[in-house]
PDB file of C-alpha atoms in Angstrom:
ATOM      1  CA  UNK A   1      68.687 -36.814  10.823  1.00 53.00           C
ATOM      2  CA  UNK A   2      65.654 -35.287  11.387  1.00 61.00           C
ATOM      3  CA  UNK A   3      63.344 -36.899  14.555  1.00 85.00           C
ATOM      4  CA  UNK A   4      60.464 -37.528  13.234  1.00 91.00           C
ATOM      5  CA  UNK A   5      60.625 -37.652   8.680  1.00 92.00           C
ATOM      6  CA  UNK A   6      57.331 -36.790   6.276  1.00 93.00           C
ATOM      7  CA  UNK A   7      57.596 -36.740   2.686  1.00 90.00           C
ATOM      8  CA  UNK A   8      56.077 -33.163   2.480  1.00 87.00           C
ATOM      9  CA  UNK A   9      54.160 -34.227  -1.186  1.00 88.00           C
ATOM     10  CA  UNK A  10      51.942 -33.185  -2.325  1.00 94.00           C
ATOM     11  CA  UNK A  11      50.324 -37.000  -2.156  1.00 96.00           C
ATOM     12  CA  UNK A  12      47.571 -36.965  -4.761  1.00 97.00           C
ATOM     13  CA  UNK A  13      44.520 -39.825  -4.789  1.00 97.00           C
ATOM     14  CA  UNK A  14      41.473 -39.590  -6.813  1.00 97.00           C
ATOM     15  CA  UNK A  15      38.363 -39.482  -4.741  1.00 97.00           C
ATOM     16  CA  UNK A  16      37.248 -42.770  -3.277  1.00 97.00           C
ATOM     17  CA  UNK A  17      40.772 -44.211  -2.690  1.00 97.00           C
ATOM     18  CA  UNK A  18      42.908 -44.881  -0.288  1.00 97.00           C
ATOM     19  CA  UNK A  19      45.251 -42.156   0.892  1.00 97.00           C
ATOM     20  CA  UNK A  20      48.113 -43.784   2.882  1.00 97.00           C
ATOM     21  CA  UNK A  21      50.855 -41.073   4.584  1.00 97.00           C
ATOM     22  CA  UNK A  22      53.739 -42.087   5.910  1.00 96.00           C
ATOM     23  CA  UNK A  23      56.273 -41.085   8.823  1.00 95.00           C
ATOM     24  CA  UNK A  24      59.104 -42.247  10.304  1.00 95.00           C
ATOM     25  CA  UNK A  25      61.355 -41.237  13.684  1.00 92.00           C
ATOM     26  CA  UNK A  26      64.351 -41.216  14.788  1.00 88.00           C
ATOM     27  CA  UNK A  27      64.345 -42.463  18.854  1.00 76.00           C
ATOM     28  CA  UNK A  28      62.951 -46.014  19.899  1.00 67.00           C
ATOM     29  CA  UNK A  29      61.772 -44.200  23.256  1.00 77.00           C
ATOM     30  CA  UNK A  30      58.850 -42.759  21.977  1.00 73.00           C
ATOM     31  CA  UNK A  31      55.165 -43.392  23.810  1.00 80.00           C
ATOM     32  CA  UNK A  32      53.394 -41.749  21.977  1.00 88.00           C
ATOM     33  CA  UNK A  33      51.928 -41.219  18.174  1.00 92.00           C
ATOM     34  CA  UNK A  34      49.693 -38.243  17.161  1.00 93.00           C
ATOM     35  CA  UNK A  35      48.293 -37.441  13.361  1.00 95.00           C
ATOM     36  CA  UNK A  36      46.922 -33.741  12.941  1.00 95.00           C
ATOM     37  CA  UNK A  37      45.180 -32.522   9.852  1.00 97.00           C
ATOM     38  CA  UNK A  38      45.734 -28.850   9.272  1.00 97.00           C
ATOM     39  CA  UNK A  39      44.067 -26.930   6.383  1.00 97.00           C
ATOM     40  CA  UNK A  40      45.555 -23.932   4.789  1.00 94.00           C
ATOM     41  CA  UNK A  41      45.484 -21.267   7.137  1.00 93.00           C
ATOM     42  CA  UNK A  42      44.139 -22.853   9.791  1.00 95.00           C
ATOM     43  CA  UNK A  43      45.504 -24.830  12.867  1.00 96.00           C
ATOM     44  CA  UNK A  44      46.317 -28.340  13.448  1.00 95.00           C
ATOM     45  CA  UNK A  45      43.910 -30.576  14.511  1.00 93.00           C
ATOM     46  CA  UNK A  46      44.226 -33.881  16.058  1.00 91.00           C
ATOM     47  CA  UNK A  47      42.195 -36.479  14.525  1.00 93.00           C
ATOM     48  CA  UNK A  48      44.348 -39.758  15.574  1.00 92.00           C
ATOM     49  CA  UNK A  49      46.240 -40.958  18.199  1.00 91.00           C
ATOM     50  CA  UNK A  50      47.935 -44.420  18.974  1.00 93.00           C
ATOM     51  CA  UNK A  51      50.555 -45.469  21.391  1.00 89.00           C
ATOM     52  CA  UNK A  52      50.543 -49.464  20.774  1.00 90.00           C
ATOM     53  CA  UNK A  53      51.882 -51.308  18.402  1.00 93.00           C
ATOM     54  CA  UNK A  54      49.053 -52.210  15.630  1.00 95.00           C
ATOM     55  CA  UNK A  55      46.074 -50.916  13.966  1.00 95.00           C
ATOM     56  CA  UNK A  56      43.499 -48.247  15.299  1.00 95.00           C
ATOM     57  CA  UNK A  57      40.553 -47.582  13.425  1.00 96.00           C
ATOM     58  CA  UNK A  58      38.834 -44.278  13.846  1.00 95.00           C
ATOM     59  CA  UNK A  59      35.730 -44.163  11.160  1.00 96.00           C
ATOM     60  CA  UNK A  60      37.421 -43.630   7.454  1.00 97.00           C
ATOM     61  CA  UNK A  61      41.170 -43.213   9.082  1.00 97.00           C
ATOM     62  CA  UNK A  62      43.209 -46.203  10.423  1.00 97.00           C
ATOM     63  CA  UNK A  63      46.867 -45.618  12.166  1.00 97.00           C
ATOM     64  CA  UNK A  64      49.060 -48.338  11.709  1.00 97.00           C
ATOM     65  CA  UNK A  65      52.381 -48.441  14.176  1.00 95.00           C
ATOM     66  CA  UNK A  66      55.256 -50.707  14.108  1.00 93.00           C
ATOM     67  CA  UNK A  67      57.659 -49.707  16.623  1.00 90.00           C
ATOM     68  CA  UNK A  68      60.430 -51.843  15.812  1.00 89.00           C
ATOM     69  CA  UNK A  69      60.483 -50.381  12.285  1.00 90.00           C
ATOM     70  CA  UNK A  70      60.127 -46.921  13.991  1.00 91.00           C
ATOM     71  CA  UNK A  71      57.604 -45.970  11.678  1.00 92.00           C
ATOM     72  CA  UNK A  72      53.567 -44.956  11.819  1.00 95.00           C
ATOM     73  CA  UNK A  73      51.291 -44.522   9.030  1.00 97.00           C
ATOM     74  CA  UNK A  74      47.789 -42.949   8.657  1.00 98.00           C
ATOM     75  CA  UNK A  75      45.202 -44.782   6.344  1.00 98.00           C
ATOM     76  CA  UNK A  76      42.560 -43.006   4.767  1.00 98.00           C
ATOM     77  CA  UNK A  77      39.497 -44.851   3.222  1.00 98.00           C
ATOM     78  CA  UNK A  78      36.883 -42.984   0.681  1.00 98.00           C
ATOM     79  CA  UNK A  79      38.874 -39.851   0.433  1.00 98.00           C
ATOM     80  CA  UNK A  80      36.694 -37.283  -0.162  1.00 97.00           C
ATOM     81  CA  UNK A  81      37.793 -33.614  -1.412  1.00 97.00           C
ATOM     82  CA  UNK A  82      37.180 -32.198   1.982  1.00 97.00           C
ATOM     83  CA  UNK A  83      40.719 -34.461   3.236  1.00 98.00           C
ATOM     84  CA  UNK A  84      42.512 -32.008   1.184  1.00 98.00           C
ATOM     85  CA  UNK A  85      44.751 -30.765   3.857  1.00 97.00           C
ATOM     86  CA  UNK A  86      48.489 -30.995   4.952  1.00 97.00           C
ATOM     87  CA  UNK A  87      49.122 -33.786   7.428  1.00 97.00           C
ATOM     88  CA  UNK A  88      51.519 -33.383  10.475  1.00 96.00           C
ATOM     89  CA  UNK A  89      52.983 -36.607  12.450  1.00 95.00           C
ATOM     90  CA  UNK A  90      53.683 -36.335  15.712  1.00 92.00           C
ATOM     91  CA  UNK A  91      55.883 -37.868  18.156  1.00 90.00           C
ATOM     92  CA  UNK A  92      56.036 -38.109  22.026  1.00 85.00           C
ATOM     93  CA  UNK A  93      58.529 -38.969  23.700  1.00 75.00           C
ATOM     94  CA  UNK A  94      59.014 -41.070  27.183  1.00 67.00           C
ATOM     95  CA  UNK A  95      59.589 -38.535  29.985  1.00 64.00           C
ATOM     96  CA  UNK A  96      59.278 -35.383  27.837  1.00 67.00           C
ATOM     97  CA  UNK A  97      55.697 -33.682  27.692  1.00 70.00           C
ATOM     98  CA  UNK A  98      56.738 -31.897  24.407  1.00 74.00           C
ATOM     99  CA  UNK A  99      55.463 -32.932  21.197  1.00 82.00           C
ATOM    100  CA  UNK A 100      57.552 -33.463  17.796  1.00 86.00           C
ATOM    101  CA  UNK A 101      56.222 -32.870  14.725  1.00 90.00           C
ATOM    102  CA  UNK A 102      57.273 -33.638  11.302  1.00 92.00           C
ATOM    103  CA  UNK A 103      56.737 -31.046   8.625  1.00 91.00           C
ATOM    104  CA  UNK A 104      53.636 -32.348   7.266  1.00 94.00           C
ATOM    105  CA  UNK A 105      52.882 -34.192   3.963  1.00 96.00           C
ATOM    106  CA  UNK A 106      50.055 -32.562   1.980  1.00 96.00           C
ATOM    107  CA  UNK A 107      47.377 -34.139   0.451  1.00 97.00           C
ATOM    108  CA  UNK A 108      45.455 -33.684  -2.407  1.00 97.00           C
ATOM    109  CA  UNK A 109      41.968 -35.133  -3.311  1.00 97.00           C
ATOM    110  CA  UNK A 110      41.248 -34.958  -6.849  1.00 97.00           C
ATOM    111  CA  UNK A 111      37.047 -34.597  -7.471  1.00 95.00           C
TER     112      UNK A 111
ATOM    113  CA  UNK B   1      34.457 -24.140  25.350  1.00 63.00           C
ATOM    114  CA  UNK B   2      35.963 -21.250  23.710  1.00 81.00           C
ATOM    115  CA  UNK B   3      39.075 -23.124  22.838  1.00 93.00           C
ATOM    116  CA  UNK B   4      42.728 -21.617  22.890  1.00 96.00           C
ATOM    117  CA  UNK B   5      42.501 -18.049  22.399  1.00 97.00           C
ATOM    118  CA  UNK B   6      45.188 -15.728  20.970  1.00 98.00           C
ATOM    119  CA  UNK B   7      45.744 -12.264  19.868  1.00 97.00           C
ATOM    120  CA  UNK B   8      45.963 -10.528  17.636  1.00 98.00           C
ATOM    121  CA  UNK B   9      45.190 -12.864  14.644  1.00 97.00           C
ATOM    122  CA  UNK B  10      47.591 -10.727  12.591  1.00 97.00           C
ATOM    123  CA  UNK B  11      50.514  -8.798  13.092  1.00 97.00           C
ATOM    124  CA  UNK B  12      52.883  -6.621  10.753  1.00 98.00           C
ATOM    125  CA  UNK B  13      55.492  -4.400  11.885  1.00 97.00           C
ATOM    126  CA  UNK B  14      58.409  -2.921  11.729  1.00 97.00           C
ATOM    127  CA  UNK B  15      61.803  -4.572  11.812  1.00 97.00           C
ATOM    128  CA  UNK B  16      63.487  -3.238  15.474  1.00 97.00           C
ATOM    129  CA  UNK B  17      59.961  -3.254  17.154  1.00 97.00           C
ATOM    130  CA  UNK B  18      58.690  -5.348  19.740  1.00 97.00           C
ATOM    131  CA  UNK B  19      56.294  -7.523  19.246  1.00 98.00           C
ATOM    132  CA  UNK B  20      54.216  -9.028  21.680  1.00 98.00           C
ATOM    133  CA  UNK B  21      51.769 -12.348  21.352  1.00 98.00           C
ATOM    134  CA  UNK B  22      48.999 -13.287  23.779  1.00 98.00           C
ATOM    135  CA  UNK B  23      47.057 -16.245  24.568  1.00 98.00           C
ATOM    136  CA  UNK B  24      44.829 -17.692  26.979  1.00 98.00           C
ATOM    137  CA  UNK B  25      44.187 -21.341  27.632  1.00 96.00           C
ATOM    138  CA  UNK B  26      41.425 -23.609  27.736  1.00 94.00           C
ATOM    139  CA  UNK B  27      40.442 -23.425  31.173  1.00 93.00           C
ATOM    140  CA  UNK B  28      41.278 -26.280  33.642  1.00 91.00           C
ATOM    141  CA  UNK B  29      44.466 -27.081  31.138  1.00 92.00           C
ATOM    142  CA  UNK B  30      47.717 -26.723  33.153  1.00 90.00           C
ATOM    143  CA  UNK B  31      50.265 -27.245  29.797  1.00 91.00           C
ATOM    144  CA  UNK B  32      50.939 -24.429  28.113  1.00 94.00           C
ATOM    145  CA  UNK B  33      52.921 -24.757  24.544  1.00 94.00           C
ATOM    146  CA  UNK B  34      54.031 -22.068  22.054  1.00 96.00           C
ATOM    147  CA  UNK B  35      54.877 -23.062  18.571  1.00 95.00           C
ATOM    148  CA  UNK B  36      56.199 -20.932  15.358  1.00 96.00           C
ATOM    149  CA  UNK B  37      55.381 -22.424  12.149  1.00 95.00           C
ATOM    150  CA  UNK B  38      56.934 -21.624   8.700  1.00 93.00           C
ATOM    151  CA  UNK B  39      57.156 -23.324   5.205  1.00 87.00           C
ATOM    152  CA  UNK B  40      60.840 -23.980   5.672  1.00 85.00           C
ATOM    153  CA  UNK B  41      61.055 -25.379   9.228  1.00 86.00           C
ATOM    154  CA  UNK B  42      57.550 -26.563   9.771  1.00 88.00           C
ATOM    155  CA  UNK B  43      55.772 -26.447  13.230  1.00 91.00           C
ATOM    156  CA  UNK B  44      58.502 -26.083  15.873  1.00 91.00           C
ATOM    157  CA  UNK B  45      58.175 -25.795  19.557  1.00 91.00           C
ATOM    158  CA  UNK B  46      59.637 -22.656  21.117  1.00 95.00           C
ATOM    159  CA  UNK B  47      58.866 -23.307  25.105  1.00 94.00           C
ATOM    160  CA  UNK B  48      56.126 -24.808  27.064  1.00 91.00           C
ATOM    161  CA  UNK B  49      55.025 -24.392  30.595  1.00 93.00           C
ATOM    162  CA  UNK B  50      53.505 -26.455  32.895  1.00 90.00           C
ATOM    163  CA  UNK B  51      51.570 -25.109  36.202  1.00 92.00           C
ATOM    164  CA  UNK B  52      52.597 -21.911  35.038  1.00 94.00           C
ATOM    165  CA  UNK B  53      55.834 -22.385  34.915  1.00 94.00           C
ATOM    166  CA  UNK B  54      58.827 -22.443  32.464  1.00 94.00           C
ATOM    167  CA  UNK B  55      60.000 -25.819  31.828  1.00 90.00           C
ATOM    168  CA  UNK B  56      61.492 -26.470  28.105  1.00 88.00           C
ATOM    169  CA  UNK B  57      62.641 -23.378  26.453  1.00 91.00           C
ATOM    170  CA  UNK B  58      65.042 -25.019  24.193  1.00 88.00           C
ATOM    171  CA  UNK B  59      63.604 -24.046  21.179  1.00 90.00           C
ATOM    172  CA  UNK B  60      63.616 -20.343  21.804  1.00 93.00           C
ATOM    173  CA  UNK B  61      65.964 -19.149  18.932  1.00 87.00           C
ATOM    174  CA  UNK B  62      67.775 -15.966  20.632  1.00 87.00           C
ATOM    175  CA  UNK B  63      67.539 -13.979  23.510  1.00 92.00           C
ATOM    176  CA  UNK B  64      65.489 -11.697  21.524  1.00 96.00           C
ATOM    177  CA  UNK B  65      62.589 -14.149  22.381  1.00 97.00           C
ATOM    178  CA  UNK B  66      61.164 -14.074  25.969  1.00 97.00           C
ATOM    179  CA  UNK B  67      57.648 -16.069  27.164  1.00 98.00           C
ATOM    180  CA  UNK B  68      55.683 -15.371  30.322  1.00 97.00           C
ATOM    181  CA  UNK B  69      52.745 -17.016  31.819  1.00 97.00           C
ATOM    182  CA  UNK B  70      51.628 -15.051  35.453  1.00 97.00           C
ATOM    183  CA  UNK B  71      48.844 -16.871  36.224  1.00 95.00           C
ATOM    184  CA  UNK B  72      47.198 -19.976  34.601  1.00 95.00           C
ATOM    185  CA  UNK B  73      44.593 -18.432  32.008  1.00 96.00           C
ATOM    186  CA  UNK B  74      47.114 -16.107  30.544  1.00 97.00           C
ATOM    187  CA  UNK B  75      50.672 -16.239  28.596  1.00 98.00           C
ATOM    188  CA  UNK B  76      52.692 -13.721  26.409  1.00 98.00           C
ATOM    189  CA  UNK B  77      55.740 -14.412  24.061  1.00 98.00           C
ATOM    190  CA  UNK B  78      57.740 -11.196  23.040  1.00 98.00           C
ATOM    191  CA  UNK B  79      59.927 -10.727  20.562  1.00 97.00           C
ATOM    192  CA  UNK B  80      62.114  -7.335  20.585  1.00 97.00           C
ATOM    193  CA  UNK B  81      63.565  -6.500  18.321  1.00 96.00           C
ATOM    194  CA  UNK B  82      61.959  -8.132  16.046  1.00 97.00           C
ATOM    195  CA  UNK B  83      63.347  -9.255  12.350  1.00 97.00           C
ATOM    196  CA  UNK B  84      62.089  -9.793   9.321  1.00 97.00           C
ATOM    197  CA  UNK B  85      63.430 -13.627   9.274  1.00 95.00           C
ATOM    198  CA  UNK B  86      60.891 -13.976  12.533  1.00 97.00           C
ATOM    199  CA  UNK B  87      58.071 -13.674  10.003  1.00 97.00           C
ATOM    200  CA  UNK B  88      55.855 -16.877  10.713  1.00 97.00           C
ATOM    201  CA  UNK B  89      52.762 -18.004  12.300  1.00 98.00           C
ATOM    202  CA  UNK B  90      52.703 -18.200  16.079  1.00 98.00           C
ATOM    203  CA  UNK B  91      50.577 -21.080  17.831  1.00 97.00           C
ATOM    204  CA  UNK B  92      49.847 -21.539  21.361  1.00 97.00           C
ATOM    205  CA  UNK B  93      48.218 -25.032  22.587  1.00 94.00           C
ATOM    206  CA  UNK B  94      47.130 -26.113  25.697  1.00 93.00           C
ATOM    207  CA  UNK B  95      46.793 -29.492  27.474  1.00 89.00           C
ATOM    208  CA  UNK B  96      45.755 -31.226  30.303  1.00 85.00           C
ATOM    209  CA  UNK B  97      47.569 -33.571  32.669  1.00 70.00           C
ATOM    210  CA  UNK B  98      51.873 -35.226  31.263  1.00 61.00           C
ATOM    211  CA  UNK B  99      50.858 -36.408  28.103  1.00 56.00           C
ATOM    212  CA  UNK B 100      48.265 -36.644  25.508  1.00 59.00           C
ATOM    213  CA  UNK B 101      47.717 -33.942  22.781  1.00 63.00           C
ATOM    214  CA  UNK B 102      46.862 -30.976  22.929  1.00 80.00           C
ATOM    215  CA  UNK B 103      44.320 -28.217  21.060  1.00 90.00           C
ATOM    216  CA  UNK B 104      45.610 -25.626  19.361  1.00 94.00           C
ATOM    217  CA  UNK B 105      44.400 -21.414  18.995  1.00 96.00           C
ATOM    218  CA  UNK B 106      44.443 -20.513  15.718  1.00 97.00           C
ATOM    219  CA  UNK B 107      47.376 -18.531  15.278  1.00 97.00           C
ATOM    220  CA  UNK B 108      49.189 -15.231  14.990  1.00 98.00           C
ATOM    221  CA  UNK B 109      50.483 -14.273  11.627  1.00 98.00           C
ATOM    222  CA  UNK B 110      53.083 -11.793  12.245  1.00 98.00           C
ATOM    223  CA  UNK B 111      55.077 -10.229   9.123  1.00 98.00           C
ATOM    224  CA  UNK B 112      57.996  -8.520  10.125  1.00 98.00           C
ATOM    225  CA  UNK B 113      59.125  -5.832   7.608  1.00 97.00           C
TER     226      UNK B 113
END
């Protein structure tokens, strides 16, 4: 089993709804939760982070994380074409400084 | 800020030759993380440093694969002799302080032939 599970897509919403990726990991030791959006050809950018259990709201994206259920979402309100991108979850682990990513779910924002 | 620098942006060589990837960190950032992405495996960590020095390098697939960092603003990963199956793009990130996330360069593309 992988350690941290995307469904790679692609995920496709019309513009305006709600986009809603999901991820999933292996190891109840983790600290840390990190969603990067990376556009073709380009590298990964963070644009969330949580590490509680619970909601964080960040303008039009929300994380959701539920550590018992080992699993972390990313919400995105209004999607607008420009969220077109592939998606990468991210997991950090307690006492390791390395970062594990899933293999990204893309998403496609139909005008 | 100039952000995570790399070089070259793009690569193509020869299978047997040695390849060699650069980077230099944001400045002040004392984690240093290189990363090979491709559509099969997605983005997987190769080694990281920290304070210059070598502390995962788990993920480095063979000995064919070697990463340096002499000082703290610069780092090389080398691959000789290269494949054709080591055909991917090559990230390095930085950080500051144990945790947290880091930024990313934008890449090497390296096509090995």
């Amino acid at each position: 089993q992988k350690e941290v599970e995307q469904n790679s897509g692609p995920l496709s919403v019309p513009e305006g709804a709600i986009a809603s990726l999901n991820c999933t990991y292996s190891d109840r030791v983790s600290q840390s939760f990190f969603w990067y959006r990376q556009y073709s050809g380009k590298s990964p950018e963070l644009i969330m982070s949580i590490y509680s259990n619970g909601d964080k709201e960040d303008g039009r994206f929300t994380a959701q994380l539920n550590k018992a259920s080992q699993y972390v979402s990313l919400l995105i309100r209004d999607s607008q074409p420009s969220d077109s991108a592939t998606y990468l979850c991210a997991v950090n682990y307690r006492g390791y400084q390395k970062v594990t990513f899933g293999t990204g779910t893309k998403l496609q924002v139909i005008p | 800020d100039a952000g995570v620098i790399q070089s070259p942006r793009h690569e193509v060589t020869e299978m047997g030759q040695e390849v060699t990837l650069r980077c230099k960190p944001i400045s002040g950032h004392n984690s240093l993380f290189w990363y090979r992405q491709t559509m099969m495996r997605g983005l997987e960590l190769l080694i990281y440093f920290n304070n210059n020095v070598p502390i995962d390098d788990s993920g480095m697939p063979e000995d064919r694969f070697s990463a340096k960092m002499p000082n703290a603003s610069f780092s090389t990963l080398k691959i000789q002799p290269s494949e054709p199956r080591d055909s991917a793009v090559y990230f390095c990130a930085s950080r500051a302080g144990r945790a947290g996330q880091g930024a990313f360069g934008p890449g090497t593309r390296l096509t090995v032939t």
